[in-house]
mmCIF file of C-alpha atoms (C1' of nucleotides) in Angstrom:
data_model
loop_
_atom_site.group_PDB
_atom_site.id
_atom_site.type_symbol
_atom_site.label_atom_id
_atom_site.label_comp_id
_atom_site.label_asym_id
_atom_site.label_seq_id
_atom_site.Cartn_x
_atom_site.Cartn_y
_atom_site.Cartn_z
ATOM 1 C CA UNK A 567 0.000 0.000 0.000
ATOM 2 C CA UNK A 568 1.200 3.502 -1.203
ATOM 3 C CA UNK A 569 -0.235 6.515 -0.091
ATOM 4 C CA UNK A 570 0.507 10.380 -1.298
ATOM 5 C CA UNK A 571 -1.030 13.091 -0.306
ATOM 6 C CA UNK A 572 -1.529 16.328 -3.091
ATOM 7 C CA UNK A 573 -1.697 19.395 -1.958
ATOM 8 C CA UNK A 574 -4.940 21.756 -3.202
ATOM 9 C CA UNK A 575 -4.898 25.295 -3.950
ATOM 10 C CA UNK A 576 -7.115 27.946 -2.449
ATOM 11 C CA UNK A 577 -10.686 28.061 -4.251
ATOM 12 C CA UNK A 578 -10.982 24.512 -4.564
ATOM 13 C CA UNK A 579 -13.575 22.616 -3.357
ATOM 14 C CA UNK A 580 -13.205 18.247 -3.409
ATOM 15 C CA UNK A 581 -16.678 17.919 -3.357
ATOM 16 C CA UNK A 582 -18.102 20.356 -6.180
ATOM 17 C CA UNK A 583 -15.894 17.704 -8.483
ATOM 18 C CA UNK A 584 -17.427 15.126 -7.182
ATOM 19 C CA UNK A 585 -20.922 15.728 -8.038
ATOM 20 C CA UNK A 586 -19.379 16.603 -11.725
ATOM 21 C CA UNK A 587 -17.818 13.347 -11.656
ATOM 22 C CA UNK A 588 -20.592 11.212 -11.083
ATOM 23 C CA UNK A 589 -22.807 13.383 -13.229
ATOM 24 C CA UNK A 590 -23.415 9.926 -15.265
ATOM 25 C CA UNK A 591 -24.443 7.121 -13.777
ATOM 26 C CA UNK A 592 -22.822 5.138 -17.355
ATOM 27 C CA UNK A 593 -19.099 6.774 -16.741
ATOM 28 C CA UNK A 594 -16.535 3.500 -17.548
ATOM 29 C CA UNK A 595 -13.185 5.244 -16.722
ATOM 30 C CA UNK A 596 -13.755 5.556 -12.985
ATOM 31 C CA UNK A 597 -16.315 4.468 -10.561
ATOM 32 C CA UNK A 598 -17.260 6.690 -7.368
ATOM 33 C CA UNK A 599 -17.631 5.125 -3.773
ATOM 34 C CA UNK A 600 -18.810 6.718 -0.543
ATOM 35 C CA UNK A 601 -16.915 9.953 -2.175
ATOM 36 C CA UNK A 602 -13.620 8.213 -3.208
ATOM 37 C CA UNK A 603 -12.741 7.700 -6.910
ATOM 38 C CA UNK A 604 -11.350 4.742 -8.298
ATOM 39 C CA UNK A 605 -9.349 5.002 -11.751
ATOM 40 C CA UNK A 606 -7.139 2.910 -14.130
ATOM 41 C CA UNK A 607 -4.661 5.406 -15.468
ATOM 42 C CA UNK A 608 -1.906 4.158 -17.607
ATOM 43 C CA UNK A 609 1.962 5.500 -16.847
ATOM 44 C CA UNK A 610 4.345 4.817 -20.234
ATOM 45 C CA UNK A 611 4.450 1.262 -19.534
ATOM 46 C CA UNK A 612 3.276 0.951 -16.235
ATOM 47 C CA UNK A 613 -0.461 1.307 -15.169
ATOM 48 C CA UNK A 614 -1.577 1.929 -11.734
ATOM 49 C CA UNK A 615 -5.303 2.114 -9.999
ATOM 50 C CA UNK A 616 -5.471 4.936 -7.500
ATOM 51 C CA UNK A 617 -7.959 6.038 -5.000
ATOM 52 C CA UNK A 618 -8.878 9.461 -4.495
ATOM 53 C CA UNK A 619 -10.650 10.584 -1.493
ATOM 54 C CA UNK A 620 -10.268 13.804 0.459
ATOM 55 C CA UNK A 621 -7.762 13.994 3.085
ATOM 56 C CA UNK A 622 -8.224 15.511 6.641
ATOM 57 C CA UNK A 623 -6.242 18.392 5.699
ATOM 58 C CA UNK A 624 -7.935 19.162 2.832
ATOM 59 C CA UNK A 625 -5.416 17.821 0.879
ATOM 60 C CA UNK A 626 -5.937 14.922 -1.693
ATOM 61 C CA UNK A 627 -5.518 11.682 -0.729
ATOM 62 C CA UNK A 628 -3.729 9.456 -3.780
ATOM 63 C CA UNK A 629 -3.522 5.446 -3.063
ATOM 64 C CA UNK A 630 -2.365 3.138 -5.063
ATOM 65 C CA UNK A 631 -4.878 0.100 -5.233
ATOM 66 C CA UNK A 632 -2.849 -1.818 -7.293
ATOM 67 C CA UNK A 633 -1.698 -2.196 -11.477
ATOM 68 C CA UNK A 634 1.627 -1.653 -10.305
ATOM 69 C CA UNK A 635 3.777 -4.036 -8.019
ATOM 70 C CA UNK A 636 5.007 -2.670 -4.922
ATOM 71 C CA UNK A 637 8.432 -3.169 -5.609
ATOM 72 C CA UNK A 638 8.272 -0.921 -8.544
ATOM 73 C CA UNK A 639 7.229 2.400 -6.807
ATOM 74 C CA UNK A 640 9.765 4.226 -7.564
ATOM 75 C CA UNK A 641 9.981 8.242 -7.355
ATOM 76 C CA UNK A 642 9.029 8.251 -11.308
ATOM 77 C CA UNK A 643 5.811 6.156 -10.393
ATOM 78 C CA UNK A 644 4.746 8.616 -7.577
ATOM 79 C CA UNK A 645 5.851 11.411 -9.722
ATOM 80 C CA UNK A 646 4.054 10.737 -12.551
ATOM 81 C CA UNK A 647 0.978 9.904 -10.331
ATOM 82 C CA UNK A 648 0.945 13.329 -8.912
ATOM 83 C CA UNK A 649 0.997 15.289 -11.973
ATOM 84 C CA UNK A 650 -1.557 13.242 -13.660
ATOM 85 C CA UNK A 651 -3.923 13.884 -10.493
ATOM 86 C CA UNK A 652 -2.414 17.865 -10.453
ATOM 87 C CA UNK A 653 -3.324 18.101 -14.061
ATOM 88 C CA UNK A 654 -6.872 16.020 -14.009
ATOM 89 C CA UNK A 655 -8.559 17.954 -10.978
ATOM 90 C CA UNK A 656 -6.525 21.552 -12.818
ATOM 91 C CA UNK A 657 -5.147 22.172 -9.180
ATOM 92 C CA UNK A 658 -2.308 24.685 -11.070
ATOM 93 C CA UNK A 659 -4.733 26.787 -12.128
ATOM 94 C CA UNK A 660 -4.973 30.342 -9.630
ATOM 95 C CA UNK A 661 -8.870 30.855 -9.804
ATOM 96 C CA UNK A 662 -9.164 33.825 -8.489
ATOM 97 C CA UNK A 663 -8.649 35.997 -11.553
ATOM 98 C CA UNK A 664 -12.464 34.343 -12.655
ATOM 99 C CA UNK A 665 -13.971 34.717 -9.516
ATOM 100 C CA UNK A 666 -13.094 38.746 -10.113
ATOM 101 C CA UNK A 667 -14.666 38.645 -13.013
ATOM 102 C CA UNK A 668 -17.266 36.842 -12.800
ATOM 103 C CA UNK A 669 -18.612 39.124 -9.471
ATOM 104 C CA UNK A 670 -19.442 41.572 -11.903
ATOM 105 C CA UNK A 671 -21.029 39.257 -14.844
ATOM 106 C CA UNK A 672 -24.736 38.667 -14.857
ATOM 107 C CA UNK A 673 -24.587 34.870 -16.067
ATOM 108 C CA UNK A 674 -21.567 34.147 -13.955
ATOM 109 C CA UNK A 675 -22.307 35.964 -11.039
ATOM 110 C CA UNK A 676 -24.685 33.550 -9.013
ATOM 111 C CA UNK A 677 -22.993 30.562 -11.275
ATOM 112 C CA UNK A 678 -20.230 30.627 -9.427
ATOM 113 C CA UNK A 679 -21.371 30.978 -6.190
ATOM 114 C CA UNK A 680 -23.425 27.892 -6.460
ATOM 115 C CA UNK A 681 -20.487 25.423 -7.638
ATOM 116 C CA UNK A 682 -17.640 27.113 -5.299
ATOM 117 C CA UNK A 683 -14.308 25.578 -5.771
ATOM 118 C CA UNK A 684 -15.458 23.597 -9.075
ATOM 119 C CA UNK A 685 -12.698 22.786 -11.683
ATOM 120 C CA UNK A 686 -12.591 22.419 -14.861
ATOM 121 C CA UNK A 687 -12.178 18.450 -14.359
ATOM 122 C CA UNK A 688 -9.539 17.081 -17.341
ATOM 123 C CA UNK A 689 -9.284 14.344 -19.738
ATOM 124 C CA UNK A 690 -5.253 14.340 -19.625
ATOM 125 C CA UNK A 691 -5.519 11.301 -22.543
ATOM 126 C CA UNK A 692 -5.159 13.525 -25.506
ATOM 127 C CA UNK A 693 -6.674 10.131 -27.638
ATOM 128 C CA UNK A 694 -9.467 10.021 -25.080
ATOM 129 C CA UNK A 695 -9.959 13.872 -25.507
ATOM 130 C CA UNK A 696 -10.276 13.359 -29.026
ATOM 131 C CA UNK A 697 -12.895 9.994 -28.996
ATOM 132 C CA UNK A 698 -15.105 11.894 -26.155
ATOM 133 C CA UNK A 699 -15.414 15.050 -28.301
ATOM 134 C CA UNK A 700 -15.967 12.619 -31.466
ATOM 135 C CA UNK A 701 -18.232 10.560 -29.724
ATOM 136 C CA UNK A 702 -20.618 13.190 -28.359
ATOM 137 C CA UNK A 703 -21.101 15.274 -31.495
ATOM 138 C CA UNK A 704 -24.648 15.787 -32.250
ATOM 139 C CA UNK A 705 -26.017 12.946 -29.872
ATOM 140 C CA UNK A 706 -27.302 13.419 -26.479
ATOM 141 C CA UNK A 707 -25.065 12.506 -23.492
ATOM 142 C CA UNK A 708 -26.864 9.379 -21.793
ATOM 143 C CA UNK A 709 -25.948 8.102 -25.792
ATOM 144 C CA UNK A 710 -22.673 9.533 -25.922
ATOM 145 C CA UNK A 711 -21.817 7.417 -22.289
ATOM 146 C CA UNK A 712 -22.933 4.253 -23.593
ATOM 147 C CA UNK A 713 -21.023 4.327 -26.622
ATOM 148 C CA UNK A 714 -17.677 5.102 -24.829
ATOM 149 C CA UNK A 715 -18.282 2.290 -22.561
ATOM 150 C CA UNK A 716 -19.643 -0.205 -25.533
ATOM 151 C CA UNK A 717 -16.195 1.604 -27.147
ATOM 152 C CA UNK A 718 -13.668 0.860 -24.028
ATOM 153 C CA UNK A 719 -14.871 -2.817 -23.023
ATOM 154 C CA UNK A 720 -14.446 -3.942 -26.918
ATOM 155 C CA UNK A 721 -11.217 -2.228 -27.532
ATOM 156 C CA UNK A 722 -9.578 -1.205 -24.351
ATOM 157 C CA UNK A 723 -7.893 -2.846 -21.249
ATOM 158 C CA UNK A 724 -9.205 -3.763 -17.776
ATOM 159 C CA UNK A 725 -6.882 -3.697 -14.764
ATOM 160 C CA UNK A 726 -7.940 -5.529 -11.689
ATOM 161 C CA UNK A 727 -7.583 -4.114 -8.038
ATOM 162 C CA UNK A 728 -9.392 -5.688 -5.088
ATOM 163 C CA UNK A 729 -12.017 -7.619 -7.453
ATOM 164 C CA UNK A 730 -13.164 -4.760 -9.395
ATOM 165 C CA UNK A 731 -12.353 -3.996 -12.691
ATOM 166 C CA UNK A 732 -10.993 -0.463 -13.714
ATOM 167 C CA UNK A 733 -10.928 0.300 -17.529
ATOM 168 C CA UNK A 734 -7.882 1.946 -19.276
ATOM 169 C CA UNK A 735 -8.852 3.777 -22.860
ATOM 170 C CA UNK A 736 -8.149 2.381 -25.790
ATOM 171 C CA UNK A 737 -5.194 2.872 -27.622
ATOM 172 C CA UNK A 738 -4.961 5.003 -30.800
ATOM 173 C CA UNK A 739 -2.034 2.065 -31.553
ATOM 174 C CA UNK A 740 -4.711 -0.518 -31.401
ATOM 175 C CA UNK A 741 -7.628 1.857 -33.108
ATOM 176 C CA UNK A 742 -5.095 2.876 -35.979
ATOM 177 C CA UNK A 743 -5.000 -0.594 -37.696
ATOM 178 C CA UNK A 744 -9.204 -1.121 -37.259
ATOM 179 C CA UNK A 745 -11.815 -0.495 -40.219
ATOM 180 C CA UNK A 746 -15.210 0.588 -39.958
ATOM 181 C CA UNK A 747 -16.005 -3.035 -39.560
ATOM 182 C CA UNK A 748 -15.174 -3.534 -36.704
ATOM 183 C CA UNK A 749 -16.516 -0.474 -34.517
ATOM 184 C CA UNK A 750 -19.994 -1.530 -36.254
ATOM 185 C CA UNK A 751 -21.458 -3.370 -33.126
ATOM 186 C CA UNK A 752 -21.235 -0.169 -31.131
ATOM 187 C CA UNK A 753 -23.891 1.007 -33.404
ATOM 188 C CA UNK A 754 -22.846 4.622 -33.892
ATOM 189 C CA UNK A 755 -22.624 6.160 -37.163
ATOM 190 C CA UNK A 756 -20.290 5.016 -39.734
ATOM 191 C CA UNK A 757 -19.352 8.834 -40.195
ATOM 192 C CA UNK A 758 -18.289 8.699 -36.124
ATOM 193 C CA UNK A 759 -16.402 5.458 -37.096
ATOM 194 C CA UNK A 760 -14.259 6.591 -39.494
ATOM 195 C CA UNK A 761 -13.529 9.851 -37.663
ATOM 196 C CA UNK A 762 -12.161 7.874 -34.395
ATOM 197 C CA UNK A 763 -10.056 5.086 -36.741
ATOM 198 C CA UNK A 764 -8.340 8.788 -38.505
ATOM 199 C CA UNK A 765 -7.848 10.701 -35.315
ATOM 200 C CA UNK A 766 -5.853 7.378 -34.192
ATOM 201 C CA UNK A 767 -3.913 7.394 -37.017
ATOM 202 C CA UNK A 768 -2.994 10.871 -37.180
ATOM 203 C CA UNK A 769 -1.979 10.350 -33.655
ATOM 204 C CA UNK A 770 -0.041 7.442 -34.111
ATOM 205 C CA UNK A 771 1.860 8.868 -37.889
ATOM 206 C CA UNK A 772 3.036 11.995 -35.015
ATOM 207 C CA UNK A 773 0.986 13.909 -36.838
ATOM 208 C CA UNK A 774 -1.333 14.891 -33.996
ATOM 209 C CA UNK A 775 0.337 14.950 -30.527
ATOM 210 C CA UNK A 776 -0.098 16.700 -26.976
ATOM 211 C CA UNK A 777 3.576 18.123 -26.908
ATOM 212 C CA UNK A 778 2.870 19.581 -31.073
ATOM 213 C CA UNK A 779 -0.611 20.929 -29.968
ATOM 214 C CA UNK A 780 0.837 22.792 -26.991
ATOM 215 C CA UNK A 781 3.682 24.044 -28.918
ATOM 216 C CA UNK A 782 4.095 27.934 -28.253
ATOM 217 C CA UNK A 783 0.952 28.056 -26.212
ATOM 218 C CA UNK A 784 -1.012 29.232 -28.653
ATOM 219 C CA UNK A 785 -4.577 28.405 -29.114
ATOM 220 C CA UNK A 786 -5.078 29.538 -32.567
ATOM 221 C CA UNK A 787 -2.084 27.088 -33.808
ATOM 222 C CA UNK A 788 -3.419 24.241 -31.563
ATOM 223 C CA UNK A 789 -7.214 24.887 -32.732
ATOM 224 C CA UNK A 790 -5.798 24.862 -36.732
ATOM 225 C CA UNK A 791 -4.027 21.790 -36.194
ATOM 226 C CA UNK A 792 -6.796 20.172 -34.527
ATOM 227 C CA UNK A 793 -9.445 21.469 -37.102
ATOM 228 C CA UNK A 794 -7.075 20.259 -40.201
ATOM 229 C CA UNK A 795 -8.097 16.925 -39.252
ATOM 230 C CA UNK A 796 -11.871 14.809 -40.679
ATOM 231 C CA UNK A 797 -14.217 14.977 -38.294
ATOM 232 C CA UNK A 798 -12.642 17.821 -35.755
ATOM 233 C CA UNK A 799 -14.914 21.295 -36.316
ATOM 234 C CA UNK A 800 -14.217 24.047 -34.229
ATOM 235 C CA UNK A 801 -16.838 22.467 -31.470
ATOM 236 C CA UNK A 802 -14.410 19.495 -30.940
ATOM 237 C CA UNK A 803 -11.256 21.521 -31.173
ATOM 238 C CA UNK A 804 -12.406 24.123 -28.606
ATOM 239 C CA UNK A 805 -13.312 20.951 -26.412
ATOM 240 C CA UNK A 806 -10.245 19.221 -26.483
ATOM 241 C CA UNK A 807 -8.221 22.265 -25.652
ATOM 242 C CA UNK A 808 -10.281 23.033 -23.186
ATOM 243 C CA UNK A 809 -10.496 19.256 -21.456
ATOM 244 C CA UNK A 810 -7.303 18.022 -22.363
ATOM 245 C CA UNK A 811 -4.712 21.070 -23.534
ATOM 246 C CA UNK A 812 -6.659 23.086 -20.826
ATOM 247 C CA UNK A 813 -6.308 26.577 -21.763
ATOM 248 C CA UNK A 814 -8.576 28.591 -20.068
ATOM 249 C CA UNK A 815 -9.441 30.641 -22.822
ATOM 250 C CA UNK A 816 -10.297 27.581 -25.322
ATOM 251 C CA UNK A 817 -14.292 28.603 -25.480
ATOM 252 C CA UNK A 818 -16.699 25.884 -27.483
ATOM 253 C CA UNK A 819 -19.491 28.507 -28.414
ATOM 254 C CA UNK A 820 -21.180 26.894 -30.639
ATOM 255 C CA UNK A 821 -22.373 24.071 -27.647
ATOM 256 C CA UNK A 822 -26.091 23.099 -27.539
ATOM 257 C CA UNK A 823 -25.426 22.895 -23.777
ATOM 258 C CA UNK A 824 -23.794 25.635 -23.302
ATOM 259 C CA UNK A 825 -27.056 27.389 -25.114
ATOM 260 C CA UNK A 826 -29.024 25.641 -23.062
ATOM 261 C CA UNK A 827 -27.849 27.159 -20.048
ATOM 262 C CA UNK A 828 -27.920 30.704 -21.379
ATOM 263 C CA UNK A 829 -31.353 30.266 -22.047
ATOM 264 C CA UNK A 830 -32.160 28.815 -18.181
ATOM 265 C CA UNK A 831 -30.331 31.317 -16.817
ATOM 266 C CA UNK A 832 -31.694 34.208 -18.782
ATOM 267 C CA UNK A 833 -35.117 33.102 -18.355
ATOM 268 C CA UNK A 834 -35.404 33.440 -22.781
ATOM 269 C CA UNK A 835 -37.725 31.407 -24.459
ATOM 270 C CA UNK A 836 -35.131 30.206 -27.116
ATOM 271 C CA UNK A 837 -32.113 29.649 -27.388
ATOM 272 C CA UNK A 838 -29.398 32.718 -27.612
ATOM 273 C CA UNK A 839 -28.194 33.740 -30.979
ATOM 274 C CA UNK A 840 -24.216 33.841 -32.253
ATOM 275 C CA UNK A 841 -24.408 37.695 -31.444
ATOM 276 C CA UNK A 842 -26.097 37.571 -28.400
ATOM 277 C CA UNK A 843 -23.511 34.725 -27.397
ATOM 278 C CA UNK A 844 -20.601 37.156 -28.245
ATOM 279 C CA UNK A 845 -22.097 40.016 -26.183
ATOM 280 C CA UNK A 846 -22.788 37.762 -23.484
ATOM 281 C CA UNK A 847 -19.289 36.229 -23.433
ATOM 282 C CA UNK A 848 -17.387 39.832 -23.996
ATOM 283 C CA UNK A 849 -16.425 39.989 -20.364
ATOM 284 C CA UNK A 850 -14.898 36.289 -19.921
ATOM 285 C CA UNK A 851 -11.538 37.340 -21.654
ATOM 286 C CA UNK A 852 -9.431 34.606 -21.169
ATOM 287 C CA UNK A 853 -11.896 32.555 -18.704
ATOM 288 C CA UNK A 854 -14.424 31.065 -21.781
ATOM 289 C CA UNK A 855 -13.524 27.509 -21.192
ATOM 290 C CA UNK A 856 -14.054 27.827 -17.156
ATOM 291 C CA UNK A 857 -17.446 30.175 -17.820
ATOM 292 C CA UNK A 858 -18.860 27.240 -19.783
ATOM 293 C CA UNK A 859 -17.843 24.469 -17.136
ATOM 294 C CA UNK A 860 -19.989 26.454 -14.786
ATOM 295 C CA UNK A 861 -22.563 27.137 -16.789
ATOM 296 C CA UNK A 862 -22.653 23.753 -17.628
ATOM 297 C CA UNK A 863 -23.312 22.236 -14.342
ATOM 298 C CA UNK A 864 -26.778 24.275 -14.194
ATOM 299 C CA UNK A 865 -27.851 21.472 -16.654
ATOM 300 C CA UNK A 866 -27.696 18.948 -13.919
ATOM 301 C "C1'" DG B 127 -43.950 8.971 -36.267
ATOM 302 C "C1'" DT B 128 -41.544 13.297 -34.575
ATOM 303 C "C1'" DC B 129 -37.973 15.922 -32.613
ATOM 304 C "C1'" DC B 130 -33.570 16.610 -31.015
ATOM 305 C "C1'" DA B 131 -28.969 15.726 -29.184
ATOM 306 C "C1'" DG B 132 -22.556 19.038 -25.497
ATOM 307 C "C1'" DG B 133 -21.677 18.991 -34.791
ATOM 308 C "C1'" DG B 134 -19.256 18.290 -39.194
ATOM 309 C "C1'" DA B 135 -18.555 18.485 -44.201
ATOM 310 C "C1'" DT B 136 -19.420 20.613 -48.280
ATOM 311 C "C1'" DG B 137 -20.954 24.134 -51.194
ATOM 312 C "C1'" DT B 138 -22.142 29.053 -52.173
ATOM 313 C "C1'" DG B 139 -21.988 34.167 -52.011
ATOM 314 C "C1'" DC C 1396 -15.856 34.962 -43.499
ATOM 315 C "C1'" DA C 1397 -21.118 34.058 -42.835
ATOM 316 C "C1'" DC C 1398 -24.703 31.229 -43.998
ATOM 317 C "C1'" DA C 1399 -27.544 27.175 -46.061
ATOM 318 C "C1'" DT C 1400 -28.009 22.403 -46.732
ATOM 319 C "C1'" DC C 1401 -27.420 17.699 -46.030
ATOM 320 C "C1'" DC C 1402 -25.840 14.094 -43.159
ATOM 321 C "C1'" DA C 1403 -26.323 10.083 -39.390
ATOM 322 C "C1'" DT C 1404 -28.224 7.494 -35.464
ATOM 323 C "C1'" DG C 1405 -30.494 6.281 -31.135
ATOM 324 C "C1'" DG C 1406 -33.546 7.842 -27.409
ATOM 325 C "C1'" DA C 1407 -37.469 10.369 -25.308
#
DNA sequence: GTCCAGGGATGTG
DNA sequence: CACATCCATGGA
């Protein structure tokens, strides 16, 4: 048994990303338990299954449940383990620059109040990134959940830690050499087929990779890269720098959700229009991506 | 049967 | 660049 403890930042709350974790009841790449999460997560070669919980202090409580042997923990291991957890839960991000401006923004204002301390949660798999945003175009989300799990238990890897089973993603490696064919029993559309089978292969040829996309940490580079591809439109892009690239600024406007909200919160009897979106969003400079996380939450 | 869901591609002005 | 049109599939 290995236990770290992460320190959290101020403005964070362990519990506001809970209830955004378990938002579906159909999630396959972690299960939640009297509060404590339980994930695969793969290292290089090595894989390890962690629980999360919330320490005493405040602080998160990491332990490893098993994928790796205990003779193999070395400093890398731990290492690694932290960052992914830093980088999942966004713990490096200094909130308080939203918080100021959101006081003073109509659709924000109450928003953040109500989900305190909430992060934008991350999907540090830049592969997974890419399926989830595939995956959920145009379809609703109970949908979009079943065919990621119909997705992971044909095509990806199960670790085992005290009985249960804990799913890893599938590789783009493994998704590369597949045709059409074979992703017909998850019964999504051919279109969404081919899309995932090309985003693995542009990931595995180097065209597509984490360390290319965040290359001069510029958005505008990252979202042309990511659009150049079949099957990434601006919608995906902005989502996958967002979940996965995490820049704060990356801003998905064109979400149905997203919409959705607006229209709740604004008590309209449609949905908002591009313009009105603009207007709406003028204030967020540099916030878009955690403005729609929030705004998302009122759906559920 | 109808409508829509956390869009995308392609074509046109 | 802004817009129109067609596309694809399951679930409520």
């Amino acid at each position: 048994m290995k236990i770290i403890t992460v320190p959290i930042p101020e403005l964070f709350s362990y519990g506001q990303n809970l209830v955004y974790l378990k938002r579906s009841p159909n999630e396959c790449m972690y299960r939640i338990e009297a509060d404590r999460i339980y994930k695969a997560i793969s290292l290089g070669e090595a894989n390890a299954v962690i629980e999360v919980s919330e320490a005493e202090d405040g602080g998160l409580r990491v332990e490893i449940i098993g994928g790796v042997a205990e003779q193999y923990y070395g400093d890398n291991i731990l290492e690694a383990i932290e960052e992914y957890v830093v980088d999942w839960f966004d713990l490096k991000r200094d909130l308080s620059p939203f918080y100021e401006i959101a006081a003073s923004d109509p659709l924000l204002k109450e928003t953040v109040d109500q989900f305190y301390g909430l992060r934008v949660m991350g999907i540090p798999d830049l592969f997974e990134a890419l399926c989830w945003g595939i995956i959920g175009q145009q379809i609703n989300l109970a949908f979009a959940y079943t065919l990621k799990r119909r997705f992971v238990e044909l095509y990806g890897r199960a670790v085992e830690a005290n009985g249960e089973l804990h799913w890893l993603f599938p590789k783009a490696e493994d998704i590369a050499l597949l045709t059409v064919a074979d992703l017909e029993p998850l019964r999504m559309s051919v279109k969404k087929s081919e899309y995932l089978i090309e985003a693995a292969q542009n990931i595995v040829s180097g065209k597509l990779s984490k360390e290319t996309l965040l290359q001069g940490e510029c958005l505008k580079s990252a979202e042309a890269l990511l659009v150049s591809i079949r099957g990434i439109g601006p919608w995906t892009a902005h989502y996958v720098i967002m979940r996965c690239l995490r820049f704060p600024s990356a801003f998905p406007i064109d979400d149905v959700g997203l919409h959705n909200s607006i229209k709740h919160i604004t008590g309209m009897d449609r949905k908002p229009t591009k313009q009105e979106l603009l207007k709406l969003s003028a204030g967020w400079g540099g916030w878009e991506s955690y403005a729609t996380f929030y705004l998302w939450r009122l759906l559920y």
